[in-house]
Amino acid sequence: MSIILLAIGLVLVIEGLVYALAPSLVEQLLEAFKEMPESSRRMMGLIAVALGVLLVWVAKYLGA
């Protein structure tokens, strides 16, 4: 359970930094996502989930 809380906390920190430091870049990225086909956005989401799971597994394996 502590790993899940750690992961959620880290996501919130990173998301918050992006919005705080580069809000106009976020708007540009959202506009670019609107132009992408739904299948591409879905594939990017699945890749992000897989990468996240892999990183959590590696962190757990290393003793986090």
Coordinates of N, CA and C in Angstrom, one line a residue:
M1 N 0.8 -1.2 0.0 CA 0.0 0.0 0.0 C 0.9 1.3 0.0
S2 N 2.0 1.2 0.7 CA 2.8 2.4 0.8 C 3.4 2.7 -0.6
I3 N 3.7 1.7 -1.4 CA 4.2 2.0 -2.8 C 3.2 2.7 -3.6
I4 N 1.9 2.3 -3.5 CA 0.8 3.0 -4.2 C 0.7 4.4 -3.8
L5 N 0.8 4.7 -2.6 CA 0.8 6.1 -2.1 C 2.0 6.9 -2.6
L6 N 3.1 6.2 -2.5 CA 4.3 6.9 -3.0 C 4.2 7.2 -4.5
A7 N 3.7 6.3 -5.3 CA 3.5 6.5 -6.7 C 2.6 7.6 -7.0
I8 N 1.4 7.6 -6.3 CA 0.4 8.7 -6.5 C 1.0 10.0 -6.1
G9 N 1.7 10.1 -5.0 CA 2.4 11.3 -4.6 C 3.4 11.8 -5.6
L10 N 4.2 10.9 -6.2 CA 5.2 11.3 -7.2 C 4.5 11.8 -8.5
V11 N 3.4 11.2 -8.9 CA 2.7 11.6 -10.0 C 2.1 13.1 -9.8
L12 N 1.6 13.3 -8.6 CA 1.0 14.6 -8.3 C 2.1 15.7 -8.3
V13 N 3.3 15.3 -7.8 CA 4.4 16.3 -7.8 C 4.8 16.7 -9.2
I14 N 5.0 15.7 -10.0 CA 5.4 15.9 -11.4 C 4.3 16.7 -12.2
E15 N 3.1 16.2 -12.0 CA 2.0 17.0 -12.7 C 1.9 18.4 -12.3
G16 N 2.0 18.6 -11.0 CA 2.0 20.0 -10.4 C 3.1 20.8 -11.0
L17 N 4.3 20.3 -11.0 CA 5.5 21.0 -11.5 C 5.3 21.4 -13.0
V18 N 4.7 20.5 -13.8 CA 4.5 20.8 -15.2 C 3.5 21.9 -15.3
Y19 N 2.4 21.9 -14.6 CA 1.4 23.0 -14.7 C 1.9 24.3 -14.1
A20 N 2.8 24.2 -13.1 CA 3.3 25.4 -12.5 C 4.4 26.1 -13.3
L21 N 5.2 25.3 -14.0 CA 6.4 25.8 -14.7 C 6.1 26.1 -16.2
A22 N 5.2 25.3 -16.8 CA 5.0 25.5 -18.2 C 3.5 25.3 -18.6
P23 N 2.6 26.2 -18.1 CA 1.2 26.0 -18.4 C 0.9 26.2 -19.9
S24 N 1.6 27.1 -20.6 CA 1.4 27.2 -22.0 C 1.8 26.0 -22.8
L25 N 2.8 25.3 -22.3 CA 3.2 24.1 -23.0 C 2.1 23.0 -22.8
V26 N 1.5 23.0 -21.7 CA 0.4 22.0 -21.4 C -0.7 22.3 -22.4
E27 N -1.1 23.5 -22.6 CA -2.1 23.9 -23.5 C -1.8 23.4 -24.9
Q28 N -0.5 23.6 -25.3 CA -0.1 23.2 -26.7 C -0.2 21.7 -26.8
L29 N 0.2 21.0 -25.8 CA 0.2 19.5 -25.8 C -1.3 19.0 -25.9
L30 N -2.2 19.7 -25.2 CA -3.6 19.3 -25.2 C -4.1 19.5 -26.6
E31 N -3.8 20.6 -27.2 CA -4.2 20.9 -28.6 C -3.7 19.8 -29.6
A32 N -2.4 19.4 -29.4 CA -1.8 18.4 -30.2 C -2.6 17.1 -30.0
F33 N -2.9 16.8 -28.8 CA -3.6 15.5 -28.5 C -5.0 15.5 -29.2
K34 N -5.6 16.7 -29.2 CA -7.0 16.8 -29.9 C -6.9 16.4 -31.4
E35 N -5.8 16.7 -32.0 CA -5.6 16.4 -33.4 C -5.2 15.0 -33.7
M36 N -4.7 14.2 -32.7 CA -4.3 12.9 -32.9 C -5.5 11.9 -32.9
P37 N -5.4 10.9 -33.7 CA -6.5 9.9 -33.7 C -6.7 9.2 -32.3
E38 N -7.9 8.8 -32.0 CA -8.2 8.2 -30.7 C -7.3 7.0 -30.5
S39 N -7.1 6.2 -31.5 CA -6.3 5.0 -31.4 C -4.9 5.3 -31.0
S40 N -4.3 6.4 -31.5 CA -3.0 6.8 -31.1 C -2.9 7.2 -29.7
R41 N -3.9 8.0 -29.2 CA -3.9 8.4 -27.8 C -4.1 7.2 -26.9
R42 N -4.9 6.3 -27.3 CA -5.1 5.1 -26.5 C -3.8 4.3 -26.4
M43 N -3.1 4.1 -27.5 CA -1.8 3.4 -27.5 C -0.8 4.1 -26.6
M44 N -0.8 5.4 -26.7 CA 0.2 6.2 -25.8 C -0.2 5.9 -24.3
G45 N -1.5 5.9 -24.0 CA -1.9 5.7 -22.7 C -1.5 4.3 -22.2
L46 N -1.7 3.3 -23.1 CA -1.3 1.9 -22.7 C 0.2 1.8 -22.5
I47 N 0.9 2.4 -23.3 CA 2.4 2.4 -23.2 C 2.8 3.1 -21.9
A48 N 2.2 4.2 -21.6 CA 2.5 4.9 -20.3 C 2.2 4.0 -19.1
V49 N 1.0 3.3 -19.2 CA 0.7 2.4 -18.1 C 1.7 1.3 -17.9
A50 N 2.1 0.7 -19.1 CA 3.1 -0.4 -19.0 C 4.4 0.1 -18.5
L51 N 4.8 1.3 -18.9 CA 6.1 1.8 -18.4 C 6.0 2.1 -16.9
G52 N 4.9 2.6 -16.5 CA 4.7 2.9 -15.1 C 4.7 1.7 -14.2
V53 N 4.1 0.6 -14.7 CA 4.1 -0.7 -14.0 C 5.5 -1.2 -13.9
L54 N 6.2 -1.1 -15.0 CA 7.6 -1.5 -15.1 C 8.5 -0.8 -14.1
L55 N 8.3 0.6 -14.0 CA 9.1 1.4 -13.1 C 8.8 1.0 -11.7
V56 N 7.5 0.8 -11.4 CA 7.1 0.5 -10.0 C 7.7 -0.9 -9.6
W57 N 7.7 -1.8 -10.6 CA 8.3 -3.2 -10.3 C 9.8 -3.1 -10.1
V58 N 10.5 -2.3 -10.9 CA 11.9 -2.1 -10.7 C 12.2 -1.4 -9.4
A59 N 11.4 -0.4 -9.0 CA 11.6 0.2 -7.7 C 11.4 -0.8 -6.6
K60 N 10.4 -1.6 -6.7 CA 10.1 -2.6 -5.7 C 11.3 -3.6 -5.6
Y61 N 11.8 -4.0 -6.8 CA 12.9 -5.0 -6.8 C 14.1 -4.4 -6.2
L62 N 14.3 -3.1 -6.4 CA 15.5 -2.4 -5.8 C 15.4 -2.1 -4.3
G63 N 14.2 -2.4 -3.8 CA 14.0 -2.2 -2.3 C 13.3 -1.0 -1.9
A64 N 12.6 -0.3 -2.8 CA 11.8 0.9 -2.5 C 10.6 0.5 -1.6

